[in-house]
Structures are given as structure tokens and as C-alpha cells.
Coordinates of C-alpha atoms in Angstrom, one line a residue:
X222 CA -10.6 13.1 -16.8
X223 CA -12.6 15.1 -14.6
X224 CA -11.4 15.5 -10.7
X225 CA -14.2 13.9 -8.6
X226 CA -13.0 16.6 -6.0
X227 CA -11.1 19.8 -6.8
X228 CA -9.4 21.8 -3.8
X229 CA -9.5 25.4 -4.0
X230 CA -6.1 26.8 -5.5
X231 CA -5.9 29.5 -2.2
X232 CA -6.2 26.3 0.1
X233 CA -3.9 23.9 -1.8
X234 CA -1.1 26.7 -1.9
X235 CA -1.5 27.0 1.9
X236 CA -1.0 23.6 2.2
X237 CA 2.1 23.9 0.1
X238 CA 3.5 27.1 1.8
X239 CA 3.1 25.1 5.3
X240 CA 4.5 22.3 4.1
X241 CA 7.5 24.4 2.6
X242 CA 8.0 26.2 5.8
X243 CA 8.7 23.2 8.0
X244 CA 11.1 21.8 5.4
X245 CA 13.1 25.2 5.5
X246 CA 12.7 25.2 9.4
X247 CA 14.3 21.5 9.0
X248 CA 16.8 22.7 7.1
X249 CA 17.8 25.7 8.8
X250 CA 18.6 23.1 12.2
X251 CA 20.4 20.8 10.1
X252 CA 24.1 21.3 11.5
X253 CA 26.1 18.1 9.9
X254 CA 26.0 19.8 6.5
X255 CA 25.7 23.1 6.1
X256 CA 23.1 24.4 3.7
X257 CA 23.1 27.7 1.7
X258 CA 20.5 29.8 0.8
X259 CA 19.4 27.8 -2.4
X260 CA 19.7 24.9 -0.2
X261 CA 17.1 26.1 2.2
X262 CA 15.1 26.8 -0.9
X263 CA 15.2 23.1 -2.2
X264 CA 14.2 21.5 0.4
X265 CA 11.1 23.7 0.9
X266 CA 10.3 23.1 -2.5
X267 CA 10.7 19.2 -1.8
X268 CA 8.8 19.3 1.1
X269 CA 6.1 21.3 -0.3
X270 CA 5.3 20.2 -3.9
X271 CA 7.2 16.5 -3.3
X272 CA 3.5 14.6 -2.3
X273 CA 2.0 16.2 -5.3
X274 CA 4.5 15.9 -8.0
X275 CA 4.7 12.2 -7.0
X276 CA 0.7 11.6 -6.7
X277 CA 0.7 13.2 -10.4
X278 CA 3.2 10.8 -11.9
X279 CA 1.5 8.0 -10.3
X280 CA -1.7 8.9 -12.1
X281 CA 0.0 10.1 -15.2
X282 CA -0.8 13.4 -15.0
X283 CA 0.8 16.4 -15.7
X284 CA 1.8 17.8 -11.9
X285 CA -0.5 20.7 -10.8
X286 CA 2.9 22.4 -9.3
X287 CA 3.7 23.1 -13.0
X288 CA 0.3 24.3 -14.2
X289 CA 0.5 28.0 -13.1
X290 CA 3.5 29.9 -11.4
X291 CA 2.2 30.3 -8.1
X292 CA 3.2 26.8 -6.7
X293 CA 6.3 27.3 -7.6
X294 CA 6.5 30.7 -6.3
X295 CA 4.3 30.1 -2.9
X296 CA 7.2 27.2 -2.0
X297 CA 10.3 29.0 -2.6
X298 CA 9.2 32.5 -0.7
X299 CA 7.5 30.2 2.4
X300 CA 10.7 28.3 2.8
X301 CA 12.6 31.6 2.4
X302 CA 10.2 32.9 5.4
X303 CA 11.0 29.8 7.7
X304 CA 14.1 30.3 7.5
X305 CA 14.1 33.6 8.3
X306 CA 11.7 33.4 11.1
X307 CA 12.7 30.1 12.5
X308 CA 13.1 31.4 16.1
X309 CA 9.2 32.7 15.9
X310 CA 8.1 29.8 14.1
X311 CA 9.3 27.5 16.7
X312 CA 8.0 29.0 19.5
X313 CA 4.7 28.6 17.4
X314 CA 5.4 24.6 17.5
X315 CA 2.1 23.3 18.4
X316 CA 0.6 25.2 16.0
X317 CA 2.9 23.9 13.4
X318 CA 2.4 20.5 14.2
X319 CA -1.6 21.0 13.7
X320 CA -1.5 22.6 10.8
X321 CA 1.5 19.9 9.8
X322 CA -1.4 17.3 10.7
X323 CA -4.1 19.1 8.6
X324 CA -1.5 19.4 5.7
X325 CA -0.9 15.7 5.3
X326 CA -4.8 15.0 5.5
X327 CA -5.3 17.4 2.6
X328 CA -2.9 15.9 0.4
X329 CA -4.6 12.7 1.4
X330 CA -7.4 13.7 0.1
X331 CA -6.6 15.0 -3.0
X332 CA -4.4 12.2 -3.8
X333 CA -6.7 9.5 -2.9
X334 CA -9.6 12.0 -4.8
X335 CA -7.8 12.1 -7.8
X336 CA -6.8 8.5 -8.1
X337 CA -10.5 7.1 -7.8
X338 CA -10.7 9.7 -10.7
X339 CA -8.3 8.0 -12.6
X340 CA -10.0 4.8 -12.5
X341 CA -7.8 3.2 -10.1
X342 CA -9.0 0.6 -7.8
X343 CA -9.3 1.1 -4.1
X344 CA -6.0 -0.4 -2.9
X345 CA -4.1 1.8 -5.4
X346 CA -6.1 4.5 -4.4
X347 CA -5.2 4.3 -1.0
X348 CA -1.5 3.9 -1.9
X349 CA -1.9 7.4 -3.6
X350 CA -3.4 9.0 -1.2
X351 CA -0.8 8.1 1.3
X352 CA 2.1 8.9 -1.0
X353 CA 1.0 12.1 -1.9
X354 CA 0.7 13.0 1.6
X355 CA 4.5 12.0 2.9
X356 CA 6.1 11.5 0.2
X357 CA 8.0 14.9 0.4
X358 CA 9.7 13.7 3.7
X359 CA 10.6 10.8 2.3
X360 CA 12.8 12.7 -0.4
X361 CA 13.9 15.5 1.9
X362 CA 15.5 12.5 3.8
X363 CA 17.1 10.7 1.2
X364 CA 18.5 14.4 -0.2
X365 CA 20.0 15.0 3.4
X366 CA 21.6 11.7 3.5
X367 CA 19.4 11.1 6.8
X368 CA 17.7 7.6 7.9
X369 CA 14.4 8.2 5.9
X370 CA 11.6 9.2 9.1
X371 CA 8.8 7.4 7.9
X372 CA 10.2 4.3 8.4
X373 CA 11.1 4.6 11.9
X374 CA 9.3 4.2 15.4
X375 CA 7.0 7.1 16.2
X376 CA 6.5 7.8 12.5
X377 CA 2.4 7.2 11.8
X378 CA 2.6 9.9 9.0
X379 CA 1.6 6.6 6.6
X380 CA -0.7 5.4 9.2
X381 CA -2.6 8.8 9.6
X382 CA -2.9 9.3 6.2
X383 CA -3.8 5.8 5.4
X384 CA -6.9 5.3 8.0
X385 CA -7.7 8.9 6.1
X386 CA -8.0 7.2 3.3
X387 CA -9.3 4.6 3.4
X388 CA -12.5 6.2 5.3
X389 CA -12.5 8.3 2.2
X390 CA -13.2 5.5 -0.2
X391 CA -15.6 3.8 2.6
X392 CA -17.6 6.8 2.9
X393 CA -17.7 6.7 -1.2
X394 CA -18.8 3.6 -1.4
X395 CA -21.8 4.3 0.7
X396 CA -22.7 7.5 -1.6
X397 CA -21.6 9.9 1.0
X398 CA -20.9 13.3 -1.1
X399 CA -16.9 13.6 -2.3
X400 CA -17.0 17.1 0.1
X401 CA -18.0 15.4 3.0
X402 CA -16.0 12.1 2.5
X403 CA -12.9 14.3 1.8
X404 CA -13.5 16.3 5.3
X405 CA -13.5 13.1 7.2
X406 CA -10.4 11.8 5.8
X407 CA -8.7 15.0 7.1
X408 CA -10.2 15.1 10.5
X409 CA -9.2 11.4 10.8
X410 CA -6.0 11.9 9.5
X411 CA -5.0 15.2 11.9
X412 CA -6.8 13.2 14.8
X413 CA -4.3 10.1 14.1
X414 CA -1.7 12.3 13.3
X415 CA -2.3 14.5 16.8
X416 CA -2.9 12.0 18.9
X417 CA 0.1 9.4 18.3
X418 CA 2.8 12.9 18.5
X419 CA 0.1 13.8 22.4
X420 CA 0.5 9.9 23.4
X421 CA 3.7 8.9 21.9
X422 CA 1.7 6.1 19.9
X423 CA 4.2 4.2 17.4
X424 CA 4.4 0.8 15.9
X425 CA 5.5 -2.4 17.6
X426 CA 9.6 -2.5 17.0
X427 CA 11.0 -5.2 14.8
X428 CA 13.2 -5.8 17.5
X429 CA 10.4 -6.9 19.8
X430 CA 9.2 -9.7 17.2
X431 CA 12.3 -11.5 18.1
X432 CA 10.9 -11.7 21.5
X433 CA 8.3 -14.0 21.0
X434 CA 8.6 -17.8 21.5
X435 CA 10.6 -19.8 18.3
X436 CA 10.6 -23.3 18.5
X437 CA 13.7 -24.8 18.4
X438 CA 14.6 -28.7 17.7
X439 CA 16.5 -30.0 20.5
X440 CA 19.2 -32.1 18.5
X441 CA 20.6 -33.7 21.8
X442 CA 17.6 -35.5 22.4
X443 CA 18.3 -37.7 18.8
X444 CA 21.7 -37.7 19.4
X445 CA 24.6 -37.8 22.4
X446 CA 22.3 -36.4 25.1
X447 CA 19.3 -38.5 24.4
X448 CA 21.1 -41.9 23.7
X449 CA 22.6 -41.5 26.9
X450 CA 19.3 -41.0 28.5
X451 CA 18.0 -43.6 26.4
X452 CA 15.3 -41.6 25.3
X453 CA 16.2 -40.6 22.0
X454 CA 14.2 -43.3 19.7
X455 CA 11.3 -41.9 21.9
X456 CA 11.4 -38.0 22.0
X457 CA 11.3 -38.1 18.4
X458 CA 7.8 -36.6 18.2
X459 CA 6.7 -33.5 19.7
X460 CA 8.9 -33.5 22.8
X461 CA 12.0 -33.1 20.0
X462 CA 10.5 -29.2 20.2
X463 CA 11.2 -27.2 22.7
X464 CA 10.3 -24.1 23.0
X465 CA 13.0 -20.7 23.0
X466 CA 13.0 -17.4 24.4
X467 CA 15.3 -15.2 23.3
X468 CA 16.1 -11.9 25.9

């Protein structure tokens, strides 16, 4: 198979060292359960190479983390170095959260890239894309025993990544080059991304579903209630249905 679009090694071990320092710079907070050095390690590894080594099984491929040592070695010595820097790496936050932004829309790209590659079809695709780009934090979570992030309000990791996407295999369908099709799914993605942490954007709650109307059938009216009104042979049609707003 031959990659309809191949990242340059220096830029997708970047993304992985970034990614590997916020998972060590996660870690190193995480009070409940104290983690040692090897720890620490782990879940930069996770964080780092967890979108890719997923994306890679997907596809059936052997994962790029284990086709030279430098993945492997980039992960482990970046989450070393947020650990050990976490102070300065914190007051650096914005930028962290930018380059977090730019991170996900890579992996994105390469993920959705490599599965149109594959000869999978454009829903699939998209699916790839997006797992490849958060599905690190979704196994750092279940590894820390935490609620898993992504599926929570305020979350639009998936939804960045996904509009990336999906732009991607727009663009590609109207014969824009793989280059320029991959650079607009990261813009979009880090715009998304950016814009919902700036604005607090999030997905309606489940909760707030059970706000809307339900129709409920008012028994009383074909029973007790309605006999004694002597309306109950009557309401049998629509007035039987009432509608119910739960607070």
C-alpha cells in the first residue's frame, strides 16, 4: 500500500513528544494515586503513541511507533521532561493547549490519510481519523481509573477532529491535492478545538433531553376521574394526551 500522504518523521515525533509531555504533566497532578517514575513514563507513552498504535490496528498495519527506535525513545524522554518541568510547562498553558490543538489535527490527518489509503470508505475513514487523534486520552483514562474525558461536557476533542476530517475527504473528493486537504483538516480541527476551550462551547447535556415535552396518557380521563365527569367515552381520542414537563 502506498500512503496517499506521508508526514515527515521530525514533525510526527513532535507531535508525539507534545502529546507525551501533557500525559506526563497529567500524571505528575494526579494526587489519588500516586505514580512512580515508570508511571509517569507510561502514560506519556499512552498519550503519545496511543492514537497511532490504534489507527494502525484499525487498518491492519504494522504501527509506525515500532518501525524505528525513535518513537519509542521521543515519548519516554518528553514525558520524562514534563515531569520534570511541569511548573514551567504550566505557566506555558496556552501554548500547550495550541500546540495540544494542532497535535490532534495532525493525527487526524494522518489517520484519516492512511485509511482512504487502505481502501476504506469515507465513514470508516472518518472514524480513523478521529480515533487516531484521541484515542490516547481515552486509554490514559481508563489506565487511571478516571471517568473517560471524551465523553463528557466540554469534551469536542471527537468533534474537532471529526469536522477535520471529514473536510479532509470533502476536499479529496473535489481533487484538492492530499497536502492541501491535509492542512485544512488541521486548521479546522485546532480552530474547533481552540475556540470551544476560548467559548466554553460543549454539547447539549443528556440531562437537558429530559426537559423537553413527553406526552403522557392521562389514565383518569378512561377511568375514575373521567367517569365521574362523564367524559371518559369521549376523551378517548387526542384529548387522552396531555402533554408533560418534567423540571
Amino acid at each position: 500500500m502506498t500512503p496517499l500522504f506521508v508526514i515527515p518523521l521530525w514533525l510526527d515525533l513532535t507531535a508525539v513528544a507534545i502529546g507525551a509531555v501533557q500525559g506526563a504533566m497529567f500524571a505528575a497532578r494526579f494526587r489519588e494515586n500516586r505514580l512512580d517514575l515508570l508511571g509517569v513514563a507510561i502514560i506519556g507513552l499512552v498519550i503519545g503513541l496511543g492514537g497511532g498504535l490504534a489507527r494502525d490496528i484499525l487498518i491492519n498495519q504494522v504501527p509506525a511507533a515500532l518501525s524505528t527506535n525513535w518513537y519509542l525513545l521521543t515519548a519516554t524522554g518528553a514525558a520524562f521532561v514534563g515531569m520534570l518541568l511541569l511548573r514551567v510547562f504550566t505557566r506555558m498553558n496556552a501554548i500547550i493547549i495550541t500546540l495540544d490543538a494542532l497535535t490532534i489535527g495532525m493525527f487526524a490527518a494522518i489517520g484519516c490519510a492512511k485509511a482512504v489509503a487502505a481502501g476504506l470508505p469515507e465513514v470508516p475513514a472518518v472514524f480513523v481519523g478521529v480515533i487516531s487523534a484521541v484515542g490516547g486520552s481515552v486509554v490514559r483514562d481508563m489506565m487511571l481509573n478516571l471517568p473517560i474525558a471524551l465523553m463528557h461536557v466540554g469534551s469536542l476533542y471527537a468533534v474537532a477532529a471529526g469536522a477535520g476530517t471529514i473536510f479532509m475527504l470533502a476536499a479529496m473528493h473535489l481533487e484538492m491535492p492530499i497536502v492541501w486537504a491535509a492542512v485544512g483538516c488541521v486548521l479546522i480541527t485546532t480552530m474547533v478545538r481552540l475556540l470551544s476551550v476560548r467559548f466554553g462551547w460543549s454539547l447539549p447535556e443528556q440531562r437537558a433531553l429530559s426537559s423537553w415535552a413527553t406526552w403522557r396518557r392521562r389514565d383518569s380521563d378512561a377511568s375514575g376521574a373521567g367517569s365521574a365527569l362523564g367524559t371518559g367515552p369521549r376523551d378517548s381520542g387526542w384529548r387522552r394526551w396531555l402533554p408533560r414537563i418534567r423540571r
